[in-house]
Short mmCIF file of C-alpha atoms in Angstrom, two decimals:
data_model
loop_
_atom_site.label_atom_id
_atom_site.label_comp_id
_atom_site.label_asym_id
_atom_site.label_seq_id
_atom_site.Cartn_x
_atom_site.Cartn_y
_atom_site.Cartn_z
CA UNK V 1 -17.88 -12.08 18.19
CA UNK V 2 -16.60 -14.10 14.57
CA UNK V 3 -18.51 -12.29 11.57
CA UNK V 4 -20.68 -14.58 9.62
CA UNK V 5 -20.29 -13.17 6.83
CA UNK V 6 -16.11 -13.31 6.91
CA UNK V 7 -15.19 -16.78 5.06
CA UNK V 8 -12.43 -18.21 7.01
CA UNK V 9 -12.36 -21.67 6.78
CA UNK V 10 -8.41 -22.89 5.20
CA UNK V 11 -8.56 -26.12 5.48
CA UNK V 12 -10.49 -26.33 2.47
CA UNK V 13 -9.70 -24.48 -0.53
CA UNK V 14 -10.13 -21.43 -0.79
CA UNK V 15 -8.84 -18.08 -3.17
CA UNK V 16 -6.85 -16.15 0.36
CA UNK V 17 -3.82 -17.51 -1.46
CA UNK V 18 -3.72 -16.26 -3.93
CA UNK V 19 -4.91 -12.80 -3.03
CA UNK V 20 -2.06 -12.87 -1.11
CA UNK V 21 0.52 -13.37 -3.40
CA UNK V 22 -0.77 -11.08 -5.77
CA UNK V 23 -0.62 -8.20 -2.38
CA UNK V 24 2.67 -8.90 -1.65
CA UNK V 25 4.22 -8.75 -5.39
CA UNK V 26 2.22 -5.62 -6.02
CA UNK V 27 3.68 -4.76 -2.19
CA UNK V 28 7.02 -5.35 -3.58
CA UNK V 29 7.45 -4.49 -6.98
CA UNK V 30 6.14 -0.51 -6.00
CA UNK V 31 8.95 -0.48 -2.84
CA UNK V 32 11.18 -0.68 -5.54
CA UNK V 33 8.97 2.35 -8.15
CA UNK V 34 9.24 3.98 -4.58
CA UNK V 35 13.06 5.02 -5.22
CA UNK V 36 12.11 7.56 -7.97
CA UNK V 37 10.08 10.65 -7.45
CA UNK V 38 8.65 11.80 -9.95
CA UNK V 39 7.31 15.44 -11.41
CA UNK V 40 4.41 16.17 -13.85
CA UNK V 41 3.63 20.15 -14.62
CA UNK V 42 5.52 23.12 -15.04
CA UNK V 43 7.04 24.95 -11.94
CA UNK V 44 3.85 26.97 -10.49
CA UNK V 45 4.14 28.53 -7.11
CA UNK V 46 1.21 30.72 -5.02
CA UNK V 47 1.70 32.35 -2.71
CA UNK V 48 4.98 30.34 -1.57
CA UNK V 49 2.73 26.78 -1.92
CA UNK V 50 4.12 25.14 -4.85
CA UNK V 51 1.13 23.36 -6.84
CA UNK V 52 3.38 23.13 -9.68
CA UNK V 53 5.29 20.36 -10.35
CA UNK V 54 2.88 17.64 -9.24
CA UNK V 55 5.47 15.49 -7.27
CA UNK V 56 4.63 11.87 -6.74
CA UNK V 57 6.92 8.69 -7.39
CA UNK V 58 7.31 5.58 -9.31
CA UNK V 59 5.37 3.36 -6.36
CA UNK V 60 1.99 5.18 -7.07
CA UNK V 61 1.92 3.40 -10.34
CA UNK V 62 0.97 0.20 -8.73
CA UNK V 63 0.97 1.31 -4.45
CA UNK V 64 -3.26 2.28 -4.89
CA UNK V 65 -3.81 -1.60 -6.10
CA UNK V 66 -2.36 -2.83 -2.90
CA UNK V 67 -5.02 -1.41 -1.29
CA UNK V 68 -7.79 -2.40 -3.24
CA UNK V 69 -6.04 -5.59 -2.86
CA UNK V 70 -6.48 -5.49 1.20
CA UNK V 71 -10.02 -4.40 0.88
CA UNK V 72 -11.01 -8.06 -0.25
CA UNK V 73 -8.87 -9.01 2.08
CA UNK V 74 -10.74 -7.62 5.45
CA UNK V 75 -14.48 -7.75 3.31
CA UNK V 76 -14.05 -11.41 2.46
CA UNK V 77 -11.58 -12.57 4.62
CA UNK V 78 -11.97 -10.77 8.40
CA UNK V 79 -9.69 -8.63 10.36
CA UNK V 80 -7.00 -11.56 10.86
CA UNK V 81 -6.96 -13.15 7.97
CA UNK V 82 -6.32 -9.41 6.89
CA UNK V 83 -3.49 -8.71 9.60
CA UNK V 84 -1.85 -12.46 8.04
CA UNK V 85 -1.47 -10.93 5.07
CA UNK V 86 -0.16 -7.49 5.85
CA UNK V 87 2.57 -8.68 7.73
CA UNK V 88 3.63 -11.41 5.68
CA UNK V 89 4.33 -8.54 3.11
CA UNK V 90 5.81 -7.26 5.63
CA UNK V 91 8.72 -9.57 6.19
CA UNK V 92 9.19 -10.18 2.39
CA UNK V 93 9.90 -5.91 1.65
CA UNK V 94 12.33 -5.94 5.00
CA UNK V 95 13.55 -9.82 3.13
CA UNK V 96 13.91 -8.29 0.34
CA UNK V 97 15.65 -4.57 1.04
CA UNK V 98 18.56 -7.03 3.90
CA UNK V 99 19.15 -8.76 0.37
CA UNK V 100 19.55 -5.56 -1.79
CA UNK V 101 21.50 -4.13 1.37
CA UNK V 102 24.05 -7.29 1.04
CA UNK V 103 24.28 -7.12 -2.20
CA UNK V 104 24.66 -3.88 -2.45
CA UNK V 105 27.13 -3.83 0.49
CA UNK V 106 29.58 -6.65 -1.97
CA UNK V 107 32.44 -6.85 -4.15
CA UNK V 108 31.10 -6.12 -7.55
CA UNK V 109 33.34 -8.12 -10.81
CA UNK V 110 35.86 -6.81 -12.16
CA UNK V 111 34.26 -6.31 -15.66
CA UNK V 112 30.67 -5.11 -13.82
CA UNK V 113 30.28 -1.00 -14.72
CA UNK V 114 27.39 -0.38 -12.80
CA UNK V 115 27.67 -0.27 -9.12
CA UNK V 116 27.61 3.55 -9.37
CA UNK V 117 23.99 2.45 -11.07
CA UNK V 118 23.08 0.17 -8.76
CA UNK V 119 24.17 2.04 -5.49
CA UNK V 120 22.31 5.11 -6.11
CA UNK V 121 18.94 3.03 -6.96
CA UNK V 122 18.90 0.05 -4.90
CA UNK V 123 21.48 1.55 -2.38
CA UNK V 124 19.18 4.37 -0.21
CA UNK V 125 17.68 1.13 1.83
CA UNK V 126 17.89 3.40 5.43
CA UNK V 127 15.68 6.39 4.38
CA UNK V 128 13.19 4.76 1.74
CA UNK V 129 12.96 1.42 3.24
CA UNK V 130 11.89 2.59 6.71
CA UNK V 131 9.65 4.51 5.66
CA UNK V 132 8.34 1.80 2.71
CA UNK V 133 7.93 -1.01 5.67
CA UNK V 134 6.83 1.88 8.71
CA UNK V 135 4.19 4.18 5.90
CA UNK V 136 2.98 0.21 4.56
CA UNK V 137 2.00 -1.14 7.40
CA UNK V 138 0.39 1.46 9.88
CA UNK V 139 -1.63 2.04 5.66
CA UNK V 140 -2.52 -1.71 5.74
CA UNK V 141 -3.27 -1.89 9.42
CA UNK V 142 -5.30 1.09 9.75
CA UNK V 143 -7.25 0.40 6.27
CA UNK V 144 -8.04 -2.97 7.73
CA UNK V 145 -9.30 -1.86 11.25
CA UNK V 146 -11.58 0.61 9.49
CA UNK V 147 -13.26 -1.36 6.56
CA UNK V 148 -13.99 -4.59 9.11
CA UNK V 149 -15.00 -1.37 12.43
CA UNK V 150 -17.69 -0.24 9.84
CA UNK V 151 -18.81 -3.75 8.37
CA UNK V 152 -19.46 -4.47 12.53
CA UNK V 153 -21.36 -0.90 13.17
CA UNK V 154 -23.57 -1.43 10.17
CA UNK V 155 -23.37 -5.00 8.68
CA UNK V 156 -23.53 -6.08 4.78
CA UNK V 157 -24.69 -2.75 3.64
CA UNK V 158 -23.42 0.16 2.34
CA UNK V 159 -19.61 -1.30 1.53
CA UNK V 160 -18.15 2.16 -0.90
CA UNK V 161 -18.78 3.44 2.35
CA UNK V 162 -16.12 1.22 3.74
CA UNK V 163 -14.66 0.68 1.06
CA UNK V 164 -13.54 4.45 0.56
CA UNK V 165 -13.54 6.08 3.78
CA UNK V 166 -10.90 3.23 5.20
CA UNK V 167 -9.01 4.32 2.04
CA UNK V 168 -9.03 7.31 2.62
CA UNK V 169 -7.81 7.28 6.39
CA UNK V 170 -5.31 4.54 6.16
CA UNK V 171 -3.97 5.49 2.60
CA UNK V 172 -3.24 8.81 4.30
CA UNK V 173 -1.29 7.56 6.99
CA UNK V 174 0.25 5.56 4.89
CA UNK V 175 1.68 8.86 2.25
CA UNK V 176 2.39 10.89 5.75
CA UNK V 177 4.68 8.19 7.27
CA UNK V 178 6.75 7.49 3.44
CA UNK V 179 6.97 10.93 2.65
CA UNK V 180 8.17 12.41 6.97
CA UNK V 181 10.27 9.36 6.71
CA UNK V 182 11.92 9.29 3.42
CA UNK V 183 12.21 12.95 1.92
CA UNK V 184 11.28 14.50 4.93
CA UNK V 185 13.06 15.71 8.07
CA UNK V 186 12.31 12.70 10.17
CA UNK V 187 14.18 10.03 7.72
CA UNK V 188 17.59 13.09 8.10
CA UNK V 189 19.07 10.80 11.05
CA UNK V 190 18.64 7.83 8.38
CA UNK V 191 21.16 10.31 6.10
CA UNK V 192 20.70 12.80 3.53
CA UNK V 193 18.44 16.06 3.08
CA UNK V 194 14.49 16.65 3.04
CA UNK V 195 13.30 18.30 -0.04
CA UNK V 196 11.56 21.79 0.99
CA UNK V 197 7.83 21.70 2.40
CA UNK V 198 5.51 23.34 -0.29
CA UNK V 199 7.50 20.67 -2.72
CA UNK V 200 6.71 18.06 0.55
CA UNK V 201 3.38 18.79 1.28
CA UNK V 202 2.40 18.67 -1.98
CA UNK V 203 3.98 15.47 -2.66
CA UNK V 204 2.36 14.10 0.83
CA UNK V 205 -0.95 15.95 -0.45
CA UNK V 206 -0.03 14.54 -4.46
CA UNK V 207 -0.15 10.70 -3.57
CA UNK V 208 -2.65 10.59 -0.85
CA UNK V 209 -5.47 12.50 -3.29
CA UNK V 210 -4.20 10.15 -6.59
CA UNK V 211 -4.16 6.41 -4.14
CA UNK V 212 -7.97 7.92 -2.85
CA UNK V 213 -8.49 8.77 -6.65
CA UNK V 214 -7.99 5.28 -8.02
CA UNK V 215 -9.56 4.06 -5.74
CA UNK V 216 -12.81 5.68 -6.12
CA UNK V 217 -12.07 4.72 -9.75
CA UNK V 218 -12.10 1.09 -9.45
CA UNK V 219 -14.68 1.17 -7.07
CA UNK V 220 -16.98 -0.90 -9.53
CA UNK V 221 -13.95 -3.47 -10.40
CA UNK V 222 -13.81 -3.54 -6.79
CA UNK V 223 -17.15 -4.40 -6.32
CA UNK V 224 -16.77 -7.23 -8.56
CA UNK V 225 -14.00 -8.94 -7.34
CA UNK V 226 -15.61 -9.10 -4.44
CA UNK V 227 -18.49 -10.30 -5.36
CA UNK V 228 -17.18 -12.84 -7.52
CA UNK V 229 -14.56 -14.63 -4.75
CA UNK V 230 -17.30 -14.65 -2.17
CA UNK V 231 -19.73 -16.91 -4.52
CA UNK V 232 -16.12 -18.75 -5.55
CA UNK V 233 -15.95 -18.76 -1.87
CA UNK V 234 -19.16 -20.33 -1.56
CA UNK V 235 -18.80 -22.52 -4.07
CA UNK V 236 -16.19 -24.21 -2.81
CA UNK V 237 -17.04 -24.46 0.57
CA UNK V 238 -20.01 -26.74 -0.33
#
């Protein structure tokens, strides 16, 4: 049964395209940033478990905001149009990666000295690309599904439960899949070595906790954005 609270009139003026474009743009920028691992703090281990440095990647700077926009898409426009945005992001991210692969394989000009630098960062295609795409697809689809299912169960009430609950599950799926493929044993078949298990567990836990923390921190902003877009949609359709 269609959800009467969902805005789903694509033939009318809508903010959907703007939200979708921002969502996809943040995704593409984050995928490029994710090629760099970042560590914060000194080396500190307790019982063989690496607690410091905190390990994450450059994608963590912006990527959590895609989940906020994913929540907005699912909450305002429903599961079908949220999944449309997610698949659009997936296709464009795959196209971006294939383009980088083609550019990397193309012979450099004789007076261009940066081929090795390009290859070292954007030529690191197989593991990072597969990890990013599969992690993103799993995480975002689960995030949207959980949010909509909670809404169907409890109605318009308890928005904070929908936002945080969907993020907890979706971000965990995304982070786990990405880390295990990009820097863990699941990606070995795509070339390169894995980081150590203590570092990998640190990477997964820190990445997940950070992304969820950003969602919680931005919860008031998410509330306002959802309310603003719902009001704008209602005004445009009246």
